[in-house]
């Protein structure tokens, strides 16, 4: 979240406000629909037959969209303030059997947005599976897609694209696509978009985990209207929370 005070330099000042949407959480039916804002949130992994419904639904979190205040009257106006959205959190699946859990898997949470955009947290699978989190965006570049490693099936995340967060992905098993067992989170939107998380999957024992998406970057413009804005940063929670901007007038 960005908070501050704007002092108009003349008799009037026109501002264009963009409020970002929060990322979709597990169970949402807003499948493959990006949260919109100043930089859209990235897609998270999907799940088939969620709760026996027989349809696709969101499984890993979608990234939160960015919010902004622009100096002007259109969406193309220069940005005064941009607050990046948090990355979406991931999900995992433990393997089971008559004797209990055979392989444990742990998902990663989404990165927080603030003065510095955090990377998504890693996911892990026992036996050496590592799902790298999506990278946090910077003031000059998008966040990289997460990189997995280890002896199991690996799938990388997608990097951010301009202001938009990169997508996560999912692993599937079964003859017809089956159920999703490892899903990674989408990156947050912002000044630049965060990267989507990666995923790992142990096919033999049906266990896997995804990593969280990275946050979108935040920005304060000190050149579009010099001396008119005095701002500070508060941390945004992760897991798909949208960027927020708070402004008061002098």
Short mmCIF file of C-alpha atoms in Angstrom, two decimals:
data_model
loop_
_atom_site.label_atom_id
_atom_site.label_comp_id
_atom_site.label_asym_id
_atom_site.label_seq_id
_atom_site.Cartn_x
_atom_site.Cartn_y
_atom_site.Cartn_z
CA UNK A 1 0.00 0.00 0.00
CA UNK A 2 1.18 3.53 -0.81
CA UNK A 3 -0.04 6.45 1.28
CA UNK A 4 0.71 10.16 0.98
CA UNK A 5 -0.41 13.73 0.39
CA UNK A 6 -0.73 15.57 -2.93
CA UNK A 7 -0.44 19.36 -3.10
CA UNK A 8 -1.88 20.83 -6.32
CA UNK A 9 0.56 23.15 -8.08
CA UNK A 10 -2.14 25.30 -9.68
CA UNK A 11 -5.83 26.09 -9.40
CA UNK A 12 -6.81 22.59 -10.46
CA UNK A 13 -5.37 19.13 -10.97
CA UNK A 14 -6.96 16.24 -12.88
CA UNK A 15 -6.26 12.74 -11.61
CA UNK A 16 -7.21 9.39 -13.14
CA UNK A 17 -7.68 6.61 -10.57
CA UNK A 18 -7.40 2.88 -11.24
CA UNK A 19 -8.42 0.44 -8.50
CA UNK A 20 -7.05 -3.08 -8.90
CA UNK A 21 -9.02 -6.26 -8.29
CA UNK A 22 -7.94 -8.86 -5.78
CA UNK A 23 -6.76 -12.26 -7.01
CA UNK A 24 -9.17 -15.19 -7.18
CA UNK A 25 -8.81 -17.75 -4.40
CA UNK A 26 -9.16 -21.54 -4.41
CA UNK A 27 -12.60 -22.75 -5.49
CA UNK A 28 -13.45 -19.68 -7.57
CA UNK A 29 -15.09 -20.33 -10.92
CA UNK A 30 -13.46 -17.25 -12.51
CA UNK A 31 -11.25 -19.55 -14.47
CA UNK A 32 -8.62 -17.97 -16.76
CA UNK A 33 -10.01 -14.48 -16.06
CA UNK A 34 -7.24 -12.14 -14.98
CA UNK A 35 -7.91 -9.71 -12.12
CA UNK A 36 -7.91 -6.29 -13.78
CA UNK A 37 -6.16 -3.08 -12.79
CA UNK A 38 -3.07 -1.02 -13.54
CA UNK A 39 -1.27 -4.22 -14.42
CA UNK A 40 -3.44 -7.34 -14.31
CA UNK A 41 -2.84 -10.22 -11.93
CA UNK A 42 -1.38 -13.45 -13.32
CA UNK A 43 -3.31 -16.70 -13.62
CA UNK A 44 -2.84 -19.40 -10.99
CA UNK A 45 -3.04 -23.15 -11.55
CA UNK A 46 -6.44 -24.81 -12.08
CA UNK A 47 -8.06 -27.93 -10.65
CA UNK A 48 -10.33 -30.41 -12.40
CA UNK A 49 -13.29 -32.00 -10.60
CA UNK A 50 -12.95 -29.66 -7.65
CA UNK A 51 -15.01 -31.08 -4.76
CA UNK A 52 -16.59 -33.56 -7.15
CA UNK A 53 -18.17 -30.85 -9.28
CA UNK A 54 -16.86 -32.20 -12.58
CA UNK A 55 -15.75 -28.73 -13.71
CA UNK A 56 -12.55 -26.73 -13.74
CA UNK A 57 -12.02 -24.27 -10.90
CA UNK A 58 -9.24 -22.12 -9.48
CA UNK A 59 -6.85 -24.09 -7.27
CA UNK A 60 -3.81 -21.85 -6.79
CA UNK A 61 -4.27 -18.13 -6.21
CA UNK A 62 -4.35 -15.62 -9.02
CA UNK A 63 -2.13 -12.57 -8.52
CA UNK A 64 -3.63 -9.29 -7.31
CA UNK A 65 -3.86 -6.41 -9.76
CA UNK A 66 -2.03 -3.12 -9.34
CA UNK A 67 -3.69 0.19 -8.44
CA UNK A 68 -2.58 3.64 -9.56
CA UNK A 69 -3.16 7.38 -9.54
CA UNK A 70 -2.33 9.00 -12.88
CA UNK A 71 -1.73 12.70 -13.55
CA UNK A 72 -4.21 13.41 -16.32
CA UNK A 73 -7.58 12.33 -17.68
CA UNK A 74 -6.88 9.02 -19.44
CA UNK A 75 -5.34 5.65 -18.70
CA UNK A 76 -2.34 6.70 -20.83
CA UNK A 77 -1.51 9.59 -18.47
CA UNK A 78 1.79 9.44 -16.54
CA UNK A 79 1.61 7.59 -13.25
CA UNK A 80 2.04 9.52 -10.02
CA UNK A 81 1.78 6.47 -7.77
CA UNK A 82 1.52 2.75 -8.49
CA UNK A 83 0.91 0.16 -5.78
CA UNK A 84 1.75 -3.38 -6.87
CA UNK A 85 -0.45 -6.39 -6.20
CA UNK A 86 0.61 -9.40 -4.16
CA UNK A 87 1.44 -12.74 -5.75
CA UNK A 88 -0.99 -15.65 -5.58
CA UNK A 89 -0.40 -18.54 -3.19
CA UNK A 90 0.11 -22.14 -4.33
CA UNK A 91 -1.31 -25.55 -3.42
CA UNK A 92 0.07 -29.05 -2.96
CA UNK A 93 -0.95 -32.70 -2.71
CA UNK A 94 0.43 -35.32 -0.34
CA UNK A 95 0.47 -38.96 -1.43
CA UNK A 96 -1.55 -41.37 0.67
CA UNK A 97 -1.86 -45.08 1.32
CA UNK A 98 -3.12 -47.63 3.83
CA UNK A 99 -0.26 -46.73 6.12
CA UNK A 100 -0.82 -42.97 5.94
CA UNK A 101 1.06 -40.25 4.07
CA UNK A 102 3.95 -41.57 2.01
CA UNK A 103 5.37 -38.35 0.62
CA UNK A 104 4.75 -34.91 2.12
CA UNK A 105 4.48 -31.79 0.01
CA UNK A 106 4.33 -28.14 1.08
CA UNK A 107 3.11 -25.19 -1.05
CA UNK A 108 4.55 -21.69 -1.09
CA UNK A 109 2.72 -18.43 -0.34
CA UNK A 110 2.51 -15.41 -2.60
CA UNK A 111 5.04 -12.58 -2.41
CA UNK A 112 4.18 -9.34 -0.59
CA UNK A 113 4.19 -5.98 -2.36
CA UNK A 114 5.58 -2.84 -0.78
CA UNK A 115 8.55 -0.57 -1.33
CA UNK A 116 10.24 -3.76 -2.59
CA UNK A 117 8.25 -6.50 -4.32
CA UNK A 118 8.93 -9.88 -2.76
CA UNK A 119 9.41 -13.15 -4.60
CA UNK A 120 6.92 -15.94 -4.02
CA UNK A 121 7.79 -18.58 -1.43
CA UNK A 122 9.08 -21.94 -2.63
CA UNK A 123 7.17 -25.21 -2.53
CA UNK A 124 8.84 -28.49 -1.60
CA UNK A 125 8.28 -32.22 -2.00
CA UNK A 126 10.07 -34.77 0.19
CA UNK A 127 12.98 -36.41 -1.56
CA UNK A 128 14.45 -33.27 -3.10
CA UNK A 129 11.67 -31.68 -5.12
CA UNK A 130 11.91 -27.88 -5.09
CA UNK A 131 9.46 -25.46 -6.72
CA UNK A 132 11.01 -21.99 -6.98
CA UNK A 133 8.81 -18.97 -6.37
CA UNK A 134 8.10 -16.38 -9.01
CA UNK A 135 10.41 -13.37 -8.90
CA UNK A 136 9.32 -10.02 -7.54
CA UNK A 137 9.24 -7.21 -10.10
CA UNK A 138 11.53 -4.17 -9.88
CA UNK A 139 11.29 -0.57 -11.07
CA UNK A 140 13.04 -1.55 -14.30
CA UNK A 141 11.98 -5.11 -15.08
CA UNK A 142 9.37 -7.82 -14.69
CA UNK A 143 9.74 -10.70 -12.25
CA UNK A 144 11.14 -13.92 -13.67
CA UNK A 145 9.13 -17.12 -13.69
CA UNK A 146 9.92 -19.56 -10.89
CA UNK A 147 12.45 -22.30 -11.63
CA UNK A 148 11.98 -25.83 -10.20
CA UNK A 149 14.63 -28.43 -9.53
CA UNK A 150 15.04 -31.98 -8.26
CA UNK A 151 14.45 -35.54 -9.50
CA UNK A 152 10.72 -35.24 -10.25
CA UNK A 153 8.62 -33.74 -13.06
CA UNK A 154 9.24 -29.99 -13.18
CA UNK A 155 7.32 -27.13 -14.75
CA UNK A 156 8.56 -23.53 -14.78
CA UNK A 157 6.47 -20.44 -14.10
CA UNK A 158 5.91 -17.64 -16.60
CA UNK A 159 7.65 -14.30 -16.24
CA UNK A 160 5.67 -11.08 -15.93
CA UNK A 161 4.75 -9.24 -19.11
CA UNK A 162 4.88 -5.45 -18.96
CA UNK A 163 2.59 -4.37 -16.12
CA UNK A 164 0.90 -7.78 -15.95
CA UNK A 165 1.79 -10.64 -13.64
CA UNK A 166 3.06 -13.92 -15.08
CA UNK A 167 1.01 -17.09 -14.81
CA UNK A 168 1.59 -20.14 -12.67
CA UNK A 169 0.66 -23.62 -13.85
CA UNK A 170 -0.48 -27.08 -12.78
CA UNK A 171 0.49 -30.75 -13.03
CA UNK A 172 -2.12 -33.30 -14.11
CA UNK A 173 -2.23 -37.06 -14.05
CA UNK A 174 -4.62 -39.69 -15.39
CA UNK A 175 -5.63 -40.86 -18.84
CA UNK A 176 -7.92 -37.90 -19.58
CA UNK A 177 -6.08 -35.12 -17.81
CA UNK A 178 -7.24 -36.30 -14.40
CA UNK A 179 -7.01 -34.21 -11.26
CA UNK A 180 -4.51 -31.51 -10.58
CA UNK A 181 -2.06 -32.31 -7.85
CA UNK A 182 0.42 -29.42 -7.84
CA UNK A 183 -0.55 -25.84 -8.65
CA UNK A 184 1.49 -22.63 -8.57
CA UNK A 185 0.38 -19.03 -8.02
CA UNK A 186 0.21 -16.15 -10.47
CA UNK A 187 2.31 -12.99 -10.18
CA UNK A 188 0.94 -9.63 -9.08
CA UNK A 189 0.38 -6.72 -11.44
CA UNK A 190 1.95 -3.30 -10.95
CA UNK A 191 4.50 -0.89 -12.39
CA UNK A 192 6.05 -4.11 -13.66
CA UNK A 193 4.44 -7.54 -13.22
CA UNK A 194 5.72 -10.27 -10.90
CA UNK A 195 6.62 -13.76 -12.09
CA UNK A 196 4.46 -16.87 -11.75
CA UNK A 197 5.54 -19.73 -9.50
CA UNK A 198 6.84 -23.12 -10.63
CA UNK A 199 5.64 -26.63 -9.69
CA UNK A 200 7.07 -30.12 -9.09
CA UNK A 201 5.26 -33.45 -9.31
CA UNK A 202 6.22 -36.98 -8.18
CA UNK A 203 4.20 -39.04 -10.63
CA UNK A 204 4.84 -42.49 -9.10
CA UNK A 205 3.39 -41.52 -5.73
CA UNK A 206 1.05 -38.72 -6.85
CA UNK A 207 2.53 -35.97 -4.72
CA UNK A 208 3.47 -32.46 -5.70
CA UNK A 209 3.70 -28.83 -4.73
CA UNK A 210 3.57 -25.39 -6.29
CA UNK A 211 5.33 -22.14 -5.42
CA UNK A 212 3.83 -18.70 -4.90
CA UNK A 213 3.83 -15.94 -7.46
CA UNK A 214 6.01 -12.84 -7.09
CA UNK A 215 4.57 -9.41 -6.31
CA UNK A 216 4.23 -6.58 -8.78
CA UNK A 217 6.43 -3.53 -8.23
CA UNK A 218 5.30 -0.21 -6.76
CA UNK A 219 6.35 3.25 -7.90
CA UNK A 220 6.28 6.92 -6.85
CA UNK A 221 6.88 9.48 -9.60
CA UNK A 222 8.91 12.48 -8.45
CA UNK A 223 9.30 13.99 -11.95
CA UNK A 224 5.77 14.12 -13.43
CA UNK A 225 4.75 16.68 -10.78
CA UNK A 226 7.84 17.53 -8.72
CA UNK A 227 7.18 18.35 -5.10
CA UNK A 228 3.46 17.61 -5.26
CA UNK A 229 3.38 14.21 -3.63
CA UNK A 230 4.79 13.09 -0.30
CA UNK A 231 4.33 9.35 0.02
CA UNK A 232 5.40 6.42 2.13
CA UNK A 233 5.04 2.67 1.81
CA UNK A 234 3.21 0.16 3.92
CA UNK A 235 3.55 -3.55 3.28
CA UNK A 236 0.86 -5.29 1.23
CA UNK A 237 0.04 -8.81 2.34
CA UNK A 238 0.58 -11.43 -0.34
CA UNK A 239 -1.69 -14.15 -1.73
CA UNK A 240 -3.45 -12.07 -4.33
CA UNK A 241 -4.16 -8.88 -2.38
CA UNK A 242 -4.52 -5.93 -4.80
CA UNK A 243 -2.34 -2.85 -4.67
CA UNK A 244 -3.87 0.00 -2.67
CA UNK A 245 -3.26 3.75 -2.84
CA UNK A 246 -4.42 6.21 -0.18
CA UNK A 247 -4.27 9.97 -0.84
CA UNK A 248 -5.18 13.08 1.15
CA UNK A 249 -5.21 16.74 -0.01
CA UNK A 250 -3.46 19.76 1.44
#
